[in-house]
Each structure stands twice: as structure tokens, then as C-alpha cells.
JSON list of C-alpha atoms in Angstrom, two decimals:
[
{"chain": "A", "resi": 783, "resn": "MET", "atom": "CA", "xyz": [34.18, -14.74, 1.39]},
{"chain": "A", "resi": 784, "resn": "THR", "atom": "CA", "xyz": [32.14, -11.79, 2.95]},
{"chain": "A", "resi": 785, "resn": "PRO", "atom": "CA", "xyz": [28.44, -12.25, 2.94]},
{"chain": "A", "resi": 786, "resn": "VAL", "atom": "CA", "xyz": [26.29, -9.72, 0.65]},
{"chain": "A", "resi": 787, "resn": "PRO", "atom": "CA", "xyz": [23.46, -8.10, 2.58]},
{"chain": "A", "resi": 788, "resn": "ALA", "atom": "CA", "xyz": [20.28, -9.14, 0.70]},
{"chain": "A", "resi": 789, "resn": "GLU", "atom": "CA", "xyz": [19.20, -5.36, -0.36]},
{"chain": "A", "resi": 790, "resn": "ALA", "atom": "CA", "xyz": [22.60, -4.93, -1.67]},
{"chain": "A", "resi": 791, "resn": "GLY", "atom": "CA", "xyz": [21.57, -6.41, -5.17]},
{"chain": "A", "resi": 792, "resn": "LEU", "atom": "CA", "xyz": [18.82, -3.90, -5.27]},
{"chain": "A", "resi": 793, "resn": "ARG", "atom": "CA", "xyz": [21.01, -0.84, -5.02]},
{"chain": "A", "resi": 794, "resn": "GLY", "atom": "CA", "xyz": [22.21, -0.70, -8.62]},
{"chain": "A", "resi": 795, "resn": "ARG", "atom": "CA", "xyz": [18.69, -1.15, -10.05]},
{"chain": "A", "resi": 796, "resn": "ALA", "atom": "CA", "xyz": [16.97, 1.71, -11.97]},
{"chain": "A", "resi": 797, "resn": "ASP", "atom": "CA", "xyz": [13.49, 3.05, -11.26]},
{"chain": "A", "resi": 798, "resn": "LEU", "atom": "CA", "xyz": [10.82, 2.33, -13.89]},
{"chain": "A", "resi": 799, "resn": "ARG", "atom": "CA", "xyz": [11.39, 5.05, -16.41]},
{"chain": "A", "resi": 800, "resn": "ASP", "atom": "CA", "xyz": [9.32, 4.30, -19.43]},
{"chain": "A", "resi": 801, "resn": "ARG", "atom": "CA", "xyz": [7.20, 2.02, -21.53]},
{"chain": "A", "resi": 802, "resn": "ALA", "atom": "CA", "xyz": [10.25, -0.08, -22.19]},
{"chain": "A", "resi": 803, "resn": "ASP", "atom": "CA", "xyz": [10.58, -0.75, -18.53]},
{"chain": "A", "resi": 804, "resn": "LEU", "atom": "CA", "xyz": [6.87, -1.43, -18.23]},
{"chain": "A", "resi": 805, "resn": "ASP", "atom": "CA", "xyz": [7.02, -4.04, -20.93]},
{"chain": "A", "resi": 806, "resn": "VAL", "atom": "CA", "xyz": [9.73, -6.11, -19.19]},
{"chain": "A", "resi": 807, "resn": "VAL", "atom": "CA", "xyz": [8.00, -5.97, -16.02]},
{"chain": "A", "resi": 808, "resn": "LEU", "atom": "CA", "xyz": [4.58, -6.89, -17.34]},
{"chain": "A", "resi": 809, "resn": "ARG", "atom": "CA", "xyz": [6.01, -9.98, -19.38]},
{"chain": "A", "resi": 810, "resn": "ARG", "atom": "CA", "xyz": [7.77, -11.20, -16.43]},
{"chain": "A", "resi": 811, "resn": "PHE", "atom": "CA", "xyz": [4.71, -10.65, -14.20]},
{"chain": "A", "resi": 812, "resn": "TYR", "atom": "CA", "xyz": [2.33, -12.06, -16.65]},
{"chain": "A", "resi": 813, "resn": "THR", "atom": "CA", "xyz": [4.69, -15.42, -17.22]},
{"chain": "A", "resi": 814, "resn": "ALA", "atom": "CA", "xyz": [4.70, -15.78, -13.56]},
{"chain": "A", "resi": 815, "resn": "ALA", "atom": "CA", "xyz": [1.07, -15.20, -13.18]},
{"chain": "A", "resi": 816, "resn": "PHE", "atom": "CA", "xyz": [-0.05, -17.52, -16.09]},
{"chain": "A", "resi": 817, "resn": "ALA", "atom": "CA", "xyz": [2.17, -20.30, -14.49]},
{"chain": "A", "resi": 818, "resn": "ASP", "atom": "CA", "xyz": [0.81, -19.80, -10.76]},
{"chain": "A", "resi": 819, "resn": "PRO", "atom": "CA", "xyz": [-1.70, -22.78, -9.95]},
{"chain": "A", "resi": 820, "resn": "GLY", "atom": "CA", "xyz": [-3.86, -20.22, -7.94]},
{"chain": "A", "resi": 821, "resn": "ILE", "atom": "CA", "xyz": [-4.46, -17.52, -10.51]},
{"chain": "A", "resi": 822, "resn": "GLY", "atom": "CA", "xyz": [-3.05, -18.87, -13.64]},
{"chain": "A", "resi": 823, "resn": "PRO", "atom": "CA", "xyz": [-6.36, -20.35, -14.71]},
{"chain": "A", "resi": 824, "resn": "PHE", "atom": "CA", "xyz": [-8.24, -17.00, -14.76]},
{"chain": "A", "resi": 825, "resn": "PHE", "atom": "CA", "xyz": [-5.75, -16.05, -17.62]},
{"chain": "A", "resi": 826, "resn": "THR", "atom": "CA", "xyz": [-5.50, -19.39, -19.23]},
{"chain": "A", "resi": 827, "resn": "GLU", "atom": "CA", "xyz": [-8.52, -21.36, -18.75]},
{"chain": "A", "resi": 828, "resn": "ILE", "atom": "CA", "xyz": [-11.27, -18.80, -18.03]},
{"chain": "A", "resi": 829, "resn": "ALA", "atom": "CA", "xyz": [-10.22, -15.81, -20.06]},
{"chain": "A", "resi": 830, "resn": "GLY", "atom": "CA", "xyz": [-8.22, -17.50, -22.83]},
{"chain": "A", "resi": 831, "resn": "THR", "atom": "CA", "xyz": [-5.88, -14.65, -22.50]},
{"chain": "A", "resi": 832, "resn": "ASP", "atom": "CA", "xyz": [-3.87, -14.18, -25.71]},
{"chain": "A", "resi": 833, "resn": "LEU", "atom": "CA", "xyz": [-0.59, -12.35, -24.17]},
{"chain": "A", "resi": 834, "resn": "GLY", "atom": "CA", "xyz": [0.44, -10.96, -27.41]},
{"chain": "A", "resi": 835, "resn": "ALA", "atom": "CA", "xyz": [-2.85, -8.97, -27.98]},
{"chain": "A", "resi": 836, "resn": "HIS", "atom": "CA", "xyz": [-3.37, -8.20, -24.19]},
{"chain": "A", "resi": 837, "resn": "LEU", "atom": "CA", "xyz": [0.37, -6.64, -23.49]},
{"chain": "A", "resi": 838, "resn": "PRO", "atom": "CA", "xyz": [-0.30, -3.75, -25.56]},
{"chain": "A", "resi": 839, "resn": "ARG", "atom": "CA", "xyz": [-3.54, -2.69, -23.67]},
{"chain": "A", "resi": 840, "resn": "ILE", "atom": "CA", "xyz": [-2.24, -3.61, -20.15]},
{"chain": "A", "resi": 841, "resn": "THR", "atom": "CA", "xyz": [0.97, -1.62, -20.96]},
{"chain": "A", "resi": 842, "resn": "ASP", "atom": "CA", "xyz": [-1.30, 1.39, -21.81]},
{"chain": "A", "resi": 843, "resn": "PHE", "atom": "CA", "xyz": [-3.09, 1.17, -18.63]},
{"chain": "A", "resi": 844, "resn": "TRP", "atom": "CA", "xyz": [0.31, 1.15, -16.80]},
{"chain": "A", "resi": 845, "resn": "GLU", "atom": "CA", "xyz": [2.03, 3.57, -18.70]},
{"chain": "A", "resi": 846, "resn": "ARG", "atom": "CA", "xyz": [-1.03, 5.98, -18.16]},
{"chain": "A", "resi": 847, "resn": "ALA", "atom": "CA", "xyz": [-1.32, 5.07, -14.68]},
{"chain": "A", "resi": 848, "resn": "LEU", "atom": "CA", "xyz": [2.25, 5.77, -13.61]},
{"chain": "A", "resi": 849, "resn": "PHE", "atom": "CA", "xyz": [3.71, 8.48, -16.25]},
{"chain": "A", "resi": 850, "resn": "ARG", "atom": "CA", "xyz": [0.42, 9.95, -17.75]},
{"chain": "A", "resi": 851, "resn": "THR", "atom": "CA", "xyz": [2.11, 9.45, -21.28]},
{"chain": "A", "resi": 852, "resn": "ALA", "atom": "CA", "xyz": [-0.42, 6.63, -22.84]},
{"chain": "A", "resi": 853, "resn": "ASP", "atom": "CA", "xyz": [-3.88, 6.94, -24.15]},
{"chain": "A", "resi": 854, "resn": "TYR", "atom": "CA", "xyz": [-6.18, 4.45, -22.15]},
{"chain": "A", "resi": 855, "resn": "ARG", "atom": "CA", "xyz": [-9.88, 4.50, -22.28]},
{"chain": "A", "resi": 856, "resn": "ARG", "atom": "CA", "xyz": [-10.99, 1.14, -21.87]},
{"chain": "A", "resi": 857, "resn": "ASP", "atom": "CA", "xyz": [-13.16, -0.29, -19.00]},
{"chain": "A", "resi": 858, "resn": "ALA", "atom": "CA", "xyz": [-10.82, -2.15, -16.77]},
{"chain": "A", "resi": 859, "resn": "PHE", "atom": "CA", "xyz": [-13.50, -3.22, -14.58]},
{"chain": "A", "resi": 860, "resn": "ALA", "atom": "CA", "xyz": [-15.52, -5.25, -17.07]},
{"chain": "A", "resi": 861, "resn": "PRO", "atom": "CA", "xyz": [-13.25, -8.31, -17.87]},
{"chain": "A", "resi": 862, "resn": "HIS", "atom": "CA", "xyz": [-12.85, -8.38, -14.15]},
{"chain": "A", "resi": 863, "resn": "ALA", "atom": "CA", "xyz": [-16.63, -8.89, -13.65]},
{"chain": "A", "resi": 864, "resn": "ALA", "atom": "CA", "xyz": [-16.85, -11.47, -16.36]},
{"chain": "A", "resi": 865, "resn": "LEU", "atom": "CA", "xyz": [-13.97, -13.43, -15.04]},
{"chain": "A", "resi": 866, "resn": "HIS", "atom": "CA", "xyz": [-15.57, -12.99, -11.26]},
{"chain": "A", "resi": 867, "resn": "SER", "atom": "CA", "xyz": [-19.00, -14.26, -12.83]},
{"chain": "A", "resi": 868, "resn": "ALA", "atom": "CA", "xyz": [-17.40, -17.43, -14.27]},
{"chain": "A", "resi": 869, "resn": "ARG", "atom": "CA", "xyz": [-15.30, -18.13, -11.17]},
{"chain": "A", "resi": 870, "resn": "GLU", "atom": "CA", "xyz": [-15.27, -16.08, -7.93]},
{"chain": "A", "resi": 871, "resn": "MET", "atom": "CA", "xyz": [-12.05, -13.96, -7.62]},
{"chain": "A", "resi": 872, "resn": "THR", "atom": "CA", "xyz": [-11.16, -14.13, -3.75]},
{"chain": "A", "resi": 873, "resn": "ALA", "atom": "CA", "xyz": [-9.11, -11.92, -1.39]},
{"chain": "A", "resi": 874, "resn": "GLU", "atom": "CA", "xyz": [-6.82, -14.65, -1.61]},
{"chain": "A", "resi": 875, "resn": "ASP", "atom": "CA", "xyz": [-6.57, -14.74, -5.58]},
{"chain": "A", "resi": 876, "resn": "PHE", "atom": "CA", "xyz": [-5.97, -10.93, -5.31]},
{"chain": "A", "resi": 877, "resn": "GLY", "atom": "CA", "xyz": [-3.83, -11.46, -2.67]},
{"chain": "A", "resi": 878, "resn": "ARG", "atom": "CA", "xyz": [-1.52, -13.73, -4.86]},
{"chain": "A", "resi": 879, "resn": "TRP", "atom": "CA", "xyz": [-1.84, -11.16, -7.80]},
{"chain": "A", "resi": 880, "resn": "VAL", "atom": "CA", "xyz": [-0.23, -8.47, -5.49]},
{"chain": "A", "resi": 881, "resn": "GLN", "atom": "CA", "xyz": [2.61, -10.73, -4.36]},
{"chain": "A", "resi": 882, "resn": "LEU", "atom": "CA", "xyz": [3.56, -11.66, -7.51]},
{"chain": "A", "resi": 883, "resn": "TRP", "atom": "CA", "xyz": [3.24, -7.87, -8.87]},
{"chain": "A", "resi": 884, "resn": "ARG", "atom": "CA", "xyz": [5.21, -6.75, -6.12]},
{"chain": "A", "resi": 885, "resn": "ALA", "atom": "CA", "xyz": [8.08, -9.44, -6.57]},
{"chain": "A", "resi": 886, "resn": "THR", "atom": "CA", "xyz": [8.32, -8.75, -10.01]},
{"chain": "A", "resi": 887, "resn": "ILE", "atom": "CA", "xyz": [8.77, -5.26, -9.49]},
{"chain": "A", "resi": 888, "resn": "ASP", "atom": "CA", "xyz": [11.20, -5.83, -6.70]},
{"chain": "A", "resi": 889, "resn": "GLY", "atom": "CA", "xyz": [13.18, -8.01, -8.83]},
{"chain": "A", "resi": 890, "resn": "LEU", "atom": "CA", "xyz": [13.83, -5.61, -11.72]},
{"chain": "A", "resi": 891, "resn": "HIS", "atom": "CA", "xyz": [13.44, -2.00, -10.38]},
{"chain": "A", "resi": 892, "resn": "ARG", "atom": "CA", "xyz": [13.99, 0.25, -6.95]},
{"chain": "A", "resi": 893, "resn": "GLY", "atom": "CA", "xyz": [13.00, 3.91, -7.00]},
{"chain": "A", "resi": 894, "resn": "PRO", "atom": "CA", "xyz": [9.97, 5.99, -6.50]},
{"chain": "A", "resi": 895, "resn": "ASN", "atom": "CA", "xyz": [8.30, 5.07, -9.49]},
{"chain": "A", "resi": 896, "resn": "ALA", "atom": "CA", "xyz": [8.70, 1.29, -8.50]},
{"chain": "A", "resi": 897, "resn": "GLU", "atom": "CA", "xyz": [7.09, 1.83, -5.13]},
{"chain": "A", "resi": 898, "resn": "ARG", "atom": "CA", "xyz": [4.33, 3.79, -6.54]},
{"chain": "A", "resi": 899, "resn": "ALA", "atom": "CA", "xyz": [3.71, 0.82, -9.04]},
{"chain": "A", "resi": 900, "resn": "LYS", "atom": "CA", "xyz": [3.58, -1.61, -6.40]},
{"chain": "A", "resi": 901, "resn": "ALA", "atom": "CA", "xyz": [1.15, 0.62, -3.99]},
{"chain": "A", "resi": 902, "resn": "MET", "atom": "CA", "xyz": [-0.98, 1.35, -7.16]},
{"chain": "A", "resi": 903, "resn": "GLY", "atom": "CA", "xyz": [-1.31, -2.47, -7.95]},
{"chain": "A", "resi": 904, "resn": "GLU", "atom": "CA", "xyz": [-2.28, -3.24, -4.21]},
{"chain": "A", "resi": 905, "resn": "ARG", "atom": "CA", "xyz": [-5.07, -0.33, -4.34]},
{"chain": "A", "resi": 906, "resn": "ILE", "atom": "CA", "xyz": [-6.23, -1.61, -7.72]},
{"chain": "A", "resi": 907, "resn": "ALA", "atom": "CA", "xyz": [-6.74, -5.18, -6.47]},
{"chain": "A", "resi": 908, "resn": "LEU", "atom": "CA", "xyz": [-8.40, -4.11, -3.19]},
{"chain": "A", "resi": 909, "resn": "THR", "atom": "CA", "xyz": [-10.58, -1.85, -5.19]},
{"chain": "A", "resi": 910, "resn": "LEU", "atom": "CA", "xyz": [-11.53, -4.62, -7.60]},
{"chain": "A", "resi": 911, "resn": "HIS", "atom": "CA", "xyz": [-12.17, -6.99, -4.75]},
{"chain": "A", "resi": 912, "resn": "LYS", "atom": "CA", "xyz": [-14.45, -4.72, -3.10]},
{"chain": "A", "resi": 913, "resn": "ARG", "atom": "CA", "xyz": [-16.35, -3.74, -6.30]},
{"chain": "A", "resi": 914, "resn": "LEU", "atom": "CA", "xyz": [-16.74, -7.48, -7.32]},
{"chain": "A", "resi": 915, "resn": "ASN", "atom": "CA", "xyz": [-17.91, -8.59, -3.85]},
{"chain": "A", "resi": 916, "resn": "GLY", "atom": "CA", "xyz": [-19.97, -5.57, -2.88]},
{"chain": "A", "resi": 917, "resn": "ALA", "atom": "CA", "xyz": [-18.69, -5.61, 0.59]},
{"chain": "A", "resi": 918, "resn": "GLU", "atom": "CA", "xyz": [-16.17, -3.51, 2.53]},
{"chain": "A", "resi": 919, "resn": "VAL", "atom": "CA", "xyz": [-12.99, -5.56, 2.73]},
{"chain": "A", "resi": 920, "resn": "SER", "atom": "CA", "xyz": [-9.50, -5.07, 3.50]},
{"chain": "A", "resi": 921, "resn": "TRP", "atom": "CA", "xyz": [-6.25, -7.52, 3.43]},
{"chain": "A", "resi": 922, "resn": "GLU", "atom": "CA", "xyz": [-6.58, -7.47, 7.16]},
{"chain": "A", "resi": 923, "resn": "SER", "atom": "CA", "xyz": [-10.07, -8.63, 7.61]},
{"chain": "A", "resi": 924, "resn": "GLU", "atom": "CA", "xyz": [-9.22, -11.32, 5.18]},
{"chain": "A", "resi": 925, "resn": "GLY", "atom": "CA", "xyz": [-6.74, -12.72, 7.20]},
{"chain": "A", "resi": 926, "resn": "GLY", "atom": "CA", "xyz": [-3.70, -10.58, 6.27]},
{"chain": "A", "resi": 927, "resn": "LEU", "atom": "CA", "xyz": [-2.51, -12.39, 3.19]},
{"chain": "A", "resi": 928, "resn": "GLY", "atom": "CA", "xyz": [1.07, -10.80, 4.34]},
{"chain": "A", "resi": 929, "resn": "PHE", "atom": "CA", "xyz": [2.94, -14.22, 3.57]},
{"chain": "A", "resi": 930, "resn": "VAL", "atom": "CA", "xyz": [5.56, -14.13, 0.76]},
{"chain": "A", "resi": 931, "resn": "PRO", "atom": "CA", "xyz": [5.24, -17.53, -1.16]},
{"chain": "A", "resi": 932, "resn": "LEU", "atom": "CA", "xyz": [8.74, -19.29, -2.12]},
{"chain": "A", "resi": 933, "resn": "ALA", "atom": "CA", "xyz": [7.60, -18.48, -5.88]},
{"chain": "A", "resi": 934, "resn": "ALA", "atom": "CA", "xyz": [7.49, -14.71, -5.10]},
{"chain": "A", "resi": 935, "resn": "LEU", "atom": "CA", "xyz": [11.11, -15.06, -3.53]},
{"chain": "A", "resi": 936, "resn": "ARG", "atom": "CA", "xyz": [12.05, -17.06, -6.66]},
{"chain": "A", "resi": 937, "resn": "LEU", "atom": "CA", "xyz": [11.07, -14.21, -8.91]},
{"chain": "A", "resi": 938, "resn": "ARG", "atom": "CA", "xyz": [13.30, -11.88, -6.77]},
{"chain": "A", "resi": 939, "resn": "SER", "atom": "CA", "xyz": [16.32, -14.25, -7.36]},
{"chain": "A", "resi": 940, "resn": "LEU", "atom": "CA", "xyz": [15.87, -14.52, -11.13]},
{"chain": "A", "resi": 941, "resn": "THR", "atom": "CA", "xyz": [17.26, -11.31, -11.81]}
]
């Protein structure tokens, strides 16, 4: 049996195209995030997030951000500020969010929109972290946070 290169499985994956693709990505991402021992409590215990109510709003956000086809006029910062006041969201928390976000997208899609979604997720996480902590921070100044945990690799292998 000839070994298959790790990236070969990604070759046939389509790029993110529309709201339906985002819905699948976001459902998979939030399933992983809710179950994550580090960031899960922000969703489940602190915010008490109702995924059924949250998904249409967050899908609007990402559809607007990526495709400019949805109307999103909410204050995305306010809920994060409320969470941060209940329990500090650290660089590690945002780093974990980014890891799960990237792994979820990588497990499902490949292409320019997928790359843009990953880059936007990183920028959003860094911006939120900076605003919440009132400081100039970067992933590098916070210890790199470049490791990829086994849970993120597992997300890639589920597809």
C-alpha cells in the first residue's frame, strides 16, 4: 500500500461558498468549542449560550464578513466584554479559539475564502483580546501559542 500525503485529503475539498457552508463550519466549530475544557465554560456555564439562537446570528456575522451577503448590525464586542468581566479571557483562551477555528475550517474546506476566514478569525481574536485587556499584545508576546493540540488535529481527521 502506498502512503498518501497528508495534504492529499484536502485537494478535493471545496472552498467556502455560501451560508450553507458556513452553517456546517459553525456547527462543527461550536460543537468542539462547547466541549473544550478550556473555552467551553465561556459558552456553557458563563454565557449559557443557546446554540439554536446563537447560530443564525453568528452565521449572519460570518456571512457578512466573508461574502457581504448578510445584514449584521449587532455589537459583537459587548457580549465578549460581558464574558470577560465574569471571567478573564486570556491570550490562551483566544489562542485556543483560533486553533479550533482553523482546525474546523481546514477539516472541511480549502481555498481563498477558507484562508480568508481563518485569517479573519485570528485578527478578530487578537483585536478582541487587545480591546478587552487595554494593551498592545500579540500572539508572539504571549508565548507564541503556536502549538496545535491533539483535539485540533482530531477535528481535521473527522472529515
